[in-house]
mmCIF file of C-alpha atoms in Angstrom:
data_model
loop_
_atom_site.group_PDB
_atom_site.id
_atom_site.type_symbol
_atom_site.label_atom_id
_atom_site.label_comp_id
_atom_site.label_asym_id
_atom_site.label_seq_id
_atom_site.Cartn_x
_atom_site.Cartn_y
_atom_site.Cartn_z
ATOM 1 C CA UNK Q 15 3.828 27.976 -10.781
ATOM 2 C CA UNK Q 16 3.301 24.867 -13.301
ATOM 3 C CA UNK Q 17 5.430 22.133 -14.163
ATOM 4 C CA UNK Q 18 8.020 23.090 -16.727
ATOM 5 C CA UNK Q 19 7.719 22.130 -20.198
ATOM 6 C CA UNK Q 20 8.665 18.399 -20.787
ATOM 7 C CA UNK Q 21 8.749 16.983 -17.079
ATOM 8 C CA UNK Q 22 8.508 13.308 -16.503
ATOM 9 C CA UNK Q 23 7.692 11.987 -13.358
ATOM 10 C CA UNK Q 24 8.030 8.082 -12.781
ATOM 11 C CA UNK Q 25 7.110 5.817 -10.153
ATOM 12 C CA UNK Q 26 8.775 2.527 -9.395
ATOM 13 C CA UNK Q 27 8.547 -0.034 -6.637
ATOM 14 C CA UNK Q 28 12.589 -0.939 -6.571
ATOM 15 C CA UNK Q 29 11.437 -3.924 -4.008
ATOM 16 C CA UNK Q 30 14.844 -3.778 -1.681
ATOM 17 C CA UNK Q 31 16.606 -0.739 -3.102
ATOM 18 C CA UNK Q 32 20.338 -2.998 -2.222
ATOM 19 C CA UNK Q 33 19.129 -5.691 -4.877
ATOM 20 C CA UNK Q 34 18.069 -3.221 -7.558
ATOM 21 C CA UNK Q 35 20.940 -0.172 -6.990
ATOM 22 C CA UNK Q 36 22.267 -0.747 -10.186
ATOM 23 C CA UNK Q 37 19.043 -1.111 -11.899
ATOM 24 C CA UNK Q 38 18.174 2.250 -10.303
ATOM 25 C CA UNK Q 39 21.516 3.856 -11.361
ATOM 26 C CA UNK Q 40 21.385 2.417 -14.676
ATOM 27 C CA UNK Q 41 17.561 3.592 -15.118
ATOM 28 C CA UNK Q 42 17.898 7.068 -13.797
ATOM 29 C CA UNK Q 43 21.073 7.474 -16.335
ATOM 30 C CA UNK Q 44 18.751 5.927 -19.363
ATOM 31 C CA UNK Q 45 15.657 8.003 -18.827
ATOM 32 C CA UNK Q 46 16.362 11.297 -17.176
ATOM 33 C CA UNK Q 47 13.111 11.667 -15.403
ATOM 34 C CA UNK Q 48 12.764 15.271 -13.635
ATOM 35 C CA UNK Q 49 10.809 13.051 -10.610
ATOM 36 C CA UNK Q 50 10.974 9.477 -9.563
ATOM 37 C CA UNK Q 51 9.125 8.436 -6.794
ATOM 38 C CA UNK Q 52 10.278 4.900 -4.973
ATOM 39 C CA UNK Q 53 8.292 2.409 -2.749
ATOM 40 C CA UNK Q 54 9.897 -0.498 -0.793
ATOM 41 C CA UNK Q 55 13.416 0.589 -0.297
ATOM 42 C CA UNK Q 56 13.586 -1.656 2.764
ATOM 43 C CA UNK Q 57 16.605 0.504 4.463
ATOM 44 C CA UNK Q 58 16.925 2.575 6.827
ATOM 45 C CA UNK Q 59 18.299 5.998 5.668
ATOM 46 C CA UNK Q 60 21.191 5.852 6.184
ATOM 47 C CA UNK Q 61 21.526 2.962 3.897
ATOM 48 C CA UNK Q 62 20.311 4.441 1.218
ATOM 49 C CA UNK Q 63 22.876 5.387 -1.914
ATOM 50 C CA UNK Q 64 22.794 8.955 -1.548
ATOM 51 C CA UNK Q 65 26.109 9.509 -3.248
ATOM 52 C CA UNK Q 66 25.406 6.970 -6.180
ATOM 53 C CA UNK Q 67 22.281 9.089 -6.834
ATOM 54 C CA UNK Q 68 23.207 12.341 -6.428
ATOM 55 C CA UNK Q 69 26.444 11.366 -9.162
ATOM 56 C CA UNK Q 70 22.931 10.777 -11.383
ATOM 57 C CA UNK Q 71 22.375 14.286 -10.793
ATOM 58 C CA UNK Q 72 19.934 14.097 -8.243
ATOM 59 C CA UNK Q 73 18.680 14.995 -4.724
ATOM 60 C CA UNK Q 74 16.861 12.471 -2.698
ATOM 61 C CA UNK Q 75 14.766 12.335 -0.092
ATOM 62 C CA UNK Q 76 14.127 9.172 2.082
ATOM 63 C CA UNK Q 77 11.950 7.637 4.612
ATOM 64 C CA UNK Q 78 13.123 4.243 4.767
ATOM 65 C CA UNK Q 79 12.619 1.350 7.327
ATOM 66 C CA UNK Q 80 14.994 -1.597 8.457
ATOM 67 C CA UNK Q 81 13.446 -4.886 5.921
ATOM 68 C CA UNK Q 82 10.404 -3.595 5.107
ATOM 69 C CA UNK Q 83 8.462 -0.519 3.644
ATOM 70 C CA UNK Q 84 10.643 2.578 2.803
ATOM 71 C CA UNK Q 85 9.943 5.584 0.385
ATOM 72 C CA UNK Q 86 11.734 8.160 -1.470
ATOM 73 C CA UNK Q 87 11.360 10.966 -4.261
ATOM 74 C CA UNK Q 88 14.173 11.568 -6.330
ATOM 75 C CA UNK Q 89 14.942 14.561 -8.392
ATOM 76 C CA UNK Q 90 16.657 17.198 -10.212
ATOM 77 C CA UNK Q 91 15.341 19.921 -8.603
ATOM 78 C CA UNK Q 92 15.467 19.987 -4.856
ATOM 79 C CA UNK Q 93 12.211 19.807 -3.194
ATOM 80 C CA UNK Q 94 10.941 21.692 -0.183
ATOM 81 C CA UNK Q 95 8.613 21.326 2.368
ATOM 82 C CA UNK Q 96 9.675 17.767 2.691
ATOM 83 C CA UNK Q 97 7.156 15.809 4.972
ATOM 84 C CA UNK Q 98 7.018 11.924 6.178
ATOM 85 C CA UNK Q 99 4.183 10.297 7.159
ATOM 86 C CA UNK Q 100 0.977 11.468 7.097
ATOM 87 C CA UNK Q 101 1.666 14.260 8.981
ATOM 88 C CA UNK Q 102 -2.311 15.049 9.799
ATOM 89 C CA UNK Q 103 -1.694 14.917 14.008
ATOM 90 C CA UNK Q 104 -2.363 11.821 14.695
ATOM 91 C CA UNK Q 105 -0.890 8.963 15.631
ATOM 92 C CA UNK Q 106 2.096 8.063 13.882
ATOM 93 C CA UNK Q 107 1.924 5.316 11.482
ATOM 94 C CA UNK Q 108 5.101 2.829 12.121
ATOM 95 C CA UNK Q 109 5.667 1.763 8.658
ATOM 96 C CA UNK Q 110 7.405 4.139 6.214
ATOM 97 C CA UNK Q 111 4.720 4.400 3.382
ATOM 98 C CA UNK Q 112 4.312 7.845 2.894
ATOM 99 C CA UNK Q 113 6.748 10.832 1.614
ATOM 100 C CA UNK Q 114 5.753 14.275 -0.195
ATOM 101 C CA UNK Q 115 7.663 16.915 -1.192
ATOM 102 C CA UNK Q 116 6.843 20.342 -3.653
ATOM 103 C CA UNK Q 117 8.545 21.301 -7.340
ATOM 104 C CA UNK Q 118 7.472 24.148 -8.538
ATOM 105 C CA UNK Q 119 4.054 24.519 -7.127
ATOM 106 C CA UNK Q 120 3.078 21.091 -7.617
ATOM 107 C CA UNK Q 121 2.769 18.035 -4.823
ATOM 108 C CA UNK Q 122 4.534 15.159 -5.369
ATOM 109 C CA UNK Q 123 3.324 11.985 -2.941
ATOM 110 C CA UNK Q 124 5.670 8.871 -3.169
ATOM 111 C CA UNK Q 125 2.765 6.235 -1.693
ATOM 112 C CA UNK Q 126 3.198 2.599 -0.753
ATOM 113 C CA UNK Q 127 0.325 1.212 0.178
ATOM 114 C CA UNK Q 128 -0.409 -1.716 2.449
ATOM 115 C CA UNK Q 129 -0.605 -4.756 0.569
ATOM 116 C CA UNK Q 130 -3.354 -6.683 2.469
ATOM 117 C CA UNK Q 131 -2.221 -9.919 3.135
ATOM 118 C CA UNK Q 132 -5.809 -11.781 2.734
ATOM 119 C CA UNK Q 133 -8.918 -10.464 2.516
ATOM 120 C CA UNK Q 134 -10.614 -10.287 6.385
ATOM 121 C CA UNK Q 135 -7.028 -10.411 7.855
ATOM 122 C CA UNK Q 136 -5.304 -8.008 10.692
ATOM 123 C CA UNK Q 137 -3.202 -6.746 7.312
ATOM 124 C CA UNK Q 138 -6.242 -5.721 5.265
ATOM 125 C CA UNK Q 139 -8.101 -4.124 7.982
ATOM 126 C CA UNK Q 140 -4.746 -1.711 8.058
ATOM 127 C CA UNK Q 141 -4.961 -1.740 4.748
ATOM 128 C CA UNK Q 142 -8.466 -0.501 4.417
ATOM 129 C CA UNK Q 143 -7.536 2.064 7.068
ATOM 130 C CA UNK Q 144 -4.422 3.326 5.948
ATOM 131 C CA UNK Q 145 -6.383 4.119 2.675
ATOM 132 C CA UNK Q 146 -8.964 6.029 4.269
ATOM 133 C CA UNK Q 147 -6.746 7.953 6.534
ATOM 134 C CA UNK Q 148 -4.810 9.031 3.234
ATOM 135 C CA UNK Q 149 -8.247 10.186 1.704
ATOM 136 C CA UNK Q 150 -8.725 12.061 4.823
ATOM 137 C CA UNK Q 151 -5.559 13.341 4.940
ATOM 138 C CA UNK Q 152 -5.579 14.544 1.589
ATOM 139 C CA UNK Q 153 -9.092 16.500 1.896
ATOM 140 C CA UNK Q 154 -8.105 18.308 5.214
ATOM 141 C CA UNK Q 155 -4.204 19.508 3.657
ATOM 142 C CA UNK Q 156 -5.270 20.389 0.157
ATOM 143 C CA UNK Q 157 -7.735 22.065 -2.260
ATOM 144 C CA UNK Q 158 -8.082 19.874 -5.282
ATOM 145 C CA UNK Q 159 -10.097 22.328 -6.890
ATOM 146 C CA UNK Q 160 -6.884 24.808 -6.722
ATOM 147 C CA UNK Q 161 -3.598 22.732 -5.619
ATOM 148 C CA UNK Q 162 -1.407 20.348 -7.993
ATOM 149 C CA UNK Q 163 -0.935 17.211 -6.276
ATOM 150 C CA UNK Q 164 0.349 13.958 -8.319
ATOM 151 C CA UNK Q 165 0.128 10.979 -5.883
ATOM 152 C CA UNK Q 166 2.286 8.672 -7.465
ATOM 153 C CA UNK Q 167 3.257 5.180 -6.216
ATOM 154 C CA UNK Q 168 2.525 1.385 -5.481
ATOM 155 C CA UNK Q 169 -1.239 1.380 -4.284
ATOM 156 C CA UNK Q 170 -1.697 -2.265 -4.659
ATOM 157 C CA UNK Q 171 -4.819 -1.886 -6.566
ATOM 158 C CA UNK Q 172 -5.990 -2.664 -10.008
ATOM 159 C CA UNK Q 173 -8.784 -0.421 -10.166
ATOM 160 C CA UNK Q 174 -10.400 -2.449 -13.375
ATOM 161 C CA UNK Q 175 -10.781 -5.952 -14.776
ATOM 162 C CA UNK Q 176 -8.831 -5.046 -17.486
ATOM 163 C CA UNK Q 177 -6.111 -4.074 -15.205
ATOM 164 C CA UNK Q 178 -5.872 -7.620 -14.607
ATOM 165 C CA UNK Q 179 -3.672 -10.780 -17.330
ATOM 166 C CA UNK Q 180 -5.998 -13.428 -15.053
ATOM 167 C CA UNK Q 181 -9.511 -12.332 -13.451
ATOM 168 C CA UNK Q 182 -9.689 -15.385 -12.166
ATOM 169 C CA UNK Q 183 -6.577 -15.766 -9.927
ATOM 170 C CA UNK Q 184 -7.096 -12.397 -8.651
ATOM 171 C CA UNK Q 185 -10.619 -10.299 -8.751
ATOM 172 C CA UNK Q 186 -11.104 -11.988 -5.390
ATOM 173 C CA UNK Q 187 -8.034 -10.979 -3.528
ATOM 174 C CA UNK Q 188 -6.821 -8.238 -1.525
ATOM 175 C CA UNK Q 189 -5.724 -6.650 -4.615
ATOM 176 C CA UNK Q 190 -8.306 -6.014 -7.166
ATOM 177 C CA UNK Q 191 -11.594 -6.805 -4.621
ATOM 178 C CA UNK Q 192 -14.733 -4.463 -4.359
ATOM 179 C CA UNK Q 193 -14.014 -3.698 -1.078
ATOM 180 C CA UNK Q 194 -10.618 -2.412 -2.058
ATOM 181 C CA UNK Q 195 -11.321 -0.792 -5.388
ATOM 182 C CA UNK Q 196 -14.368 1.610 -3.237
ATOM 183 C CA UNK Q 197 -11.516 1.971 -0.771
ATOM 184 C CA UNK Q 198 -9.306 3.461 -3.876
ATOM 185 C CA UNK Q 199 -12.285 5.404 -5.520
ATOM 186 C CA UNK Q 200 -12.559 7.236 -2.223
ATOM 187 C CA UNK Q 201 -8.866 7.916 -2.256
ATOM 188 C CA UNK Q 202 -9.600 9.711 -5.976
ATOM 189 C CA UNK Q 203 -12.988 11.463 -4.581
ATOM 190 C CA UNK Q 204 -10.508 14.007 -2.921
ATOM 191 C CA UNK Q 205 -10.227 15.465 -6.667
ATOM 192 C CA UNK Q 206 -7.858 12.507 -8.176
ATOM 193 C CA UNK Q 207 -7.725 11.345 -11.487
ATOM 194 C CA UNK Q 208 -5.894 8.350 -13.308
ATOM 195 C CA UNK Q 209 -3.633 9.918 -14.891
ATOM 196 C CA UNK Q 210 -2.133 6.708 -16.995
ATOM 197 C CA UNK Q 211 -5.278 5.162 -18.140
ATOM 198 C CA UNK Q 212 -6.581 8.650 -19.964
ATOM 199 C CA UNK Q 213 -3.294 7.220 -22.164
ATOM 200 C CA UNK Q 214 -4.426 3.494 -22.283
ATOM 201 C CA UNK Q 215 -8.396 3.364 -21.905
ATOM 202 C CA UNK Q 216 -8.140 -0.110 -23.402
ATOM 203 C CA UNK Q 217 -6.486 -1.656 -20.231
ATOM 204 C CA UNK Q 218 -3.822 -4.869 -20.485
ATOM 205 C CA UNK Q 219 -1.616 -2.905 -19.427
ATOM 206 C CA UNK Q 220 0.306 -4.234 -16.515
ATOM 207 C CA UNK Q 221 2.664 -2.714 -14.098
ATOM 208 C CA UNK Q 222 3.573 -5.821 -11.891
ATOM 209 C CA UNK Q 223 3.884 -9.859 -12.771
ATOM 210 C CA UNK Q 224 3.878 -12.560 -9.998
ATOM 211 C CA UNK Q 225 7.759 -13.798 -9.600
ATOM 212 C CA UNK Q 226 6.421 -17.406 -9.536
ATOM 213 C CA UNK Q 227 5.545 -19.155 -12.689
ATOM 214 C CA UNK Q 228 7.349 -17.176 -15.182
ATOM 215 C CA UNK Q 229 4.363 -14.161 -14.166
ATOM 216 C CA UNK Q 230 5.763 -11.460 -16.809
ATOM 217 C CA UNK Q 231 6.535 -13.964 -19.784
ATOM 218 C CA UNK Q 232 2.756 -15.888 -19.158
ATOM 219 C CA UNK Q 233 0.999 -12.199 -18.633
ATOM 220 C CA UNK Q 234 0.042 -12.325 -14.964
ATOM 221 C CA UNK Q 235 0.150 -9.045 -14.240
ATOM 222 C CA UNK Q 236 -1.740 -6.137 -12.823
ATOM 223 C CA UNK Q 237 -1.660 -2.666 -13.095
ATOM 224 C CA UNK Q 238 -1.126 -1.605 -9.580
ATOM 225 C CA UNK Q 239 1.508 1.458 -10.166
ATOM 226 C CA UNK Q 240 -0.141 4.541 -10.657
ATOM 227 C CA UNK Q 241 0.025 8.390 -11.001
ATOM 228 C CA UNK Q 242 -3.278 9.923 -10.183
ATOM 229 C CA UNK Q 243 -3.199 13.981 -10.033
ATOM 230 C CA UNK Q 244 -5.358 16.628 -9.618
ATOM 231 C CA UNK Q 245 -7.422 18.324 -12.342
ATOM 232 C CA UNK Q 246 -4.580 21.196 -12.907
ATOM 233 C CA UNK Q 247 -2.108 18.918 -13.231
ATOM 234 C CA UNK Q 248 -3.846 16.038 -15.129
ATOM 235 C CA UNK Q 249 -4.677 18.048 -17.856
ATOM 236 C CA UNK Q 250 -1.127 18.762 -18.520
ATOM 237 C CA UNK Q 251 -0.477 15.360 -19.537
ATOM 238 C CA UNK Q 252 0.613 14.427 -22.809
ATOM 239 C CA UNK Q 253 2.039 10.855 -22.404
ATOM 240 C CA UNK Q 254 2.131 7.616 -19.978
ATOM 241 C CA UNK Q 255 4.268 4.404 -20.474
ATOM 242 C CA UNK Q 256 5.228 1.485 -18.447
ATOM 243 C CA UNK Q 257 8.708 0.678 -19.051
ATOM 244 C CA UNK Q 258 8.407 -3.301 -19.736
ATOM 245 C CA UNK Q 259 11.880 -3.552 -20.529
ATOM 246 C CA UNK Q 260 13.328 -3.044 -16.861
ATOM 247 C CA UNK Q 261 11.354 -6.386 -15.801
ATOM 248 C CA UNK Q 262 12.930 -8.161 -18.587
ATOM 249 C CA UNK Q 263 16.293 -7.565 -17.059
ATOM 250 C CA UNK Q 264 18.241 -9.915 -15.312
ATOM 251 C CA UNK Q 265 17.018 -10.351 -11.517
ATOM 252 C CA UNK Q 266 14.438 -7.404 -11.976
ATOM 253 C CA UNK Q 267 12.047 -6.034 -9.233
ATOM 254 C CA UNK Q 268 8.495 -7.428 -10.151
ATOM 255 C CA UNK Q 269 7.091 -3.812 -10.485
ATOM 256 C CA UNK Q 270 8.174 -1.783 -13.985
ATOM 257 C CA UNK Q 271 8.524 2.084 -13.980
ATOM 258 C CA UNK Q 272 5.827 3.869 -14.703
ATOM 259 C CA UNK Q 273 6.405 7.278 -16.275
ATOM 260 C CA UNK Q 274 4.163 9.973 -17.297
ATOM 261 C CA UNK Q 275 5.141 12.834 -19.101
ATOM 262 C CA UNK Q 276 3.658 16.810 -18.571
ATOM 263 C CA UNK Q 277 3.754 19.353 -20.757
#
């Protein structure tokens, strides 16, 4: 089965879902998505506003951790074969990062990937790590050449220098490095395209501005949200926007939605 005519499915790192509830109620109610996938809930389940959501209209599905991390995918549908983690027999990971779920015969992967802390620190050898586990994980638990997959989410990589408002602040870090961006490229190798930038091959684009210095009004942002799917599914697209207007809002997470529409 293929996506149904007219689906939209958004991504959005809510950064503490308890300071940005009403943003997500108010969003959800505005743009209808059929899909939203959401990175760094920092709650634990329980905490999360099922019953806010599900008055939206939707069904979500969580895998949140106390302060830090947390994912979910919400939508209209239900989805099944719900799975946390990477789920690939090994050890388990113990940050929250990863969530997947199915909608009519297509994969949908909420992602948050480890920011990196500095380059040649503990946190970006796990972030390195974590990547290639997910590129590993990915080859052994699906056919790209046949399956749908969209792996949607916060990868914390701006895979070009036009992903970037100031090259020179940020080419070098843990965010937009070589080392990182061959890290992301084998993440794609699996069969993964970028979706969004088929839409925008110009680049300036940004998806996240730095809180301090007035980052969104001054244009220091990068393009670290994405939606990167499989050939079936990519060619399906017909449209991909960030939604700016969310981060002009009053006490706004420093990631816009990103939403990509499927025909």
């Amino acid at each position: 089965m293929l996506l149904h005519l007219g689906m939209k499915v958004a991504t959005w790192n809510v950064n503490s879902i308890r300071a940005r509830r009403q943003h997500l109620i108010d969003w959800l109610d505005a743009f209808r998505p059929d899909v939203l996938c959401l990175q760094e809930l920092k709650v634990v389940d329980g905490d999360f506003p099922i019953d806010a959501v599900r008055d939206c209209g939707y069904r979500a599905e969580t895998y949140g951790q106390k302060t830090y991390n947390g994912v979910a995918i919400l939508s209209r549908t239900p989805l099944t074969n719900v799975r946390r983690g990477f789920d690939d027999g090994g050890e388990v990971d113990p940050q929250a990062r990863l969530i997947r779920g199915e909608l009519d015969g297509v994969t949908i992967i909420s992602a948050y990937f480890p920011n990196g802390g500095e380059v040649g620190s503990d946190k970006y050898a796990y972030k390195l790590g974590w990547m290639a586990r997910l590129k590993a994980a990915l080859s052994d638990q699906y056919d790209a050449s046949k399956d749908s997959v969209a792996l949607c989410g916060d990868f914390n990589v701006a895979p070009n220098d036009d992903d970037i408002g100031r090259p020179q602040q940020w080419r070098q870090s843990v965010l937009a490095c070589d080392e990182v961006r061959e890290a992301l490229d084998g993440v794609a190798s699996f069969g993964l395209s970028d979706v969004f930038r088929a839409f925008h091959p110009e680049g300036g684009v940004f998806s996240w501005w730095d809180y301090r210095g007035r980052g969104f009004e001054r244009g220091n942002g990068l393009r670290i949200d994405h939606v990167y799917a499989t050939k079936s599914l990519a060619v399906r697209a017909i449209g991909a926007v960030v939604d700016r207007e969310e981060r002009r809002k009053k006490s706004p997470s420093d990631h816009a939605p990103v939403v990509v529409e499927f025909r």
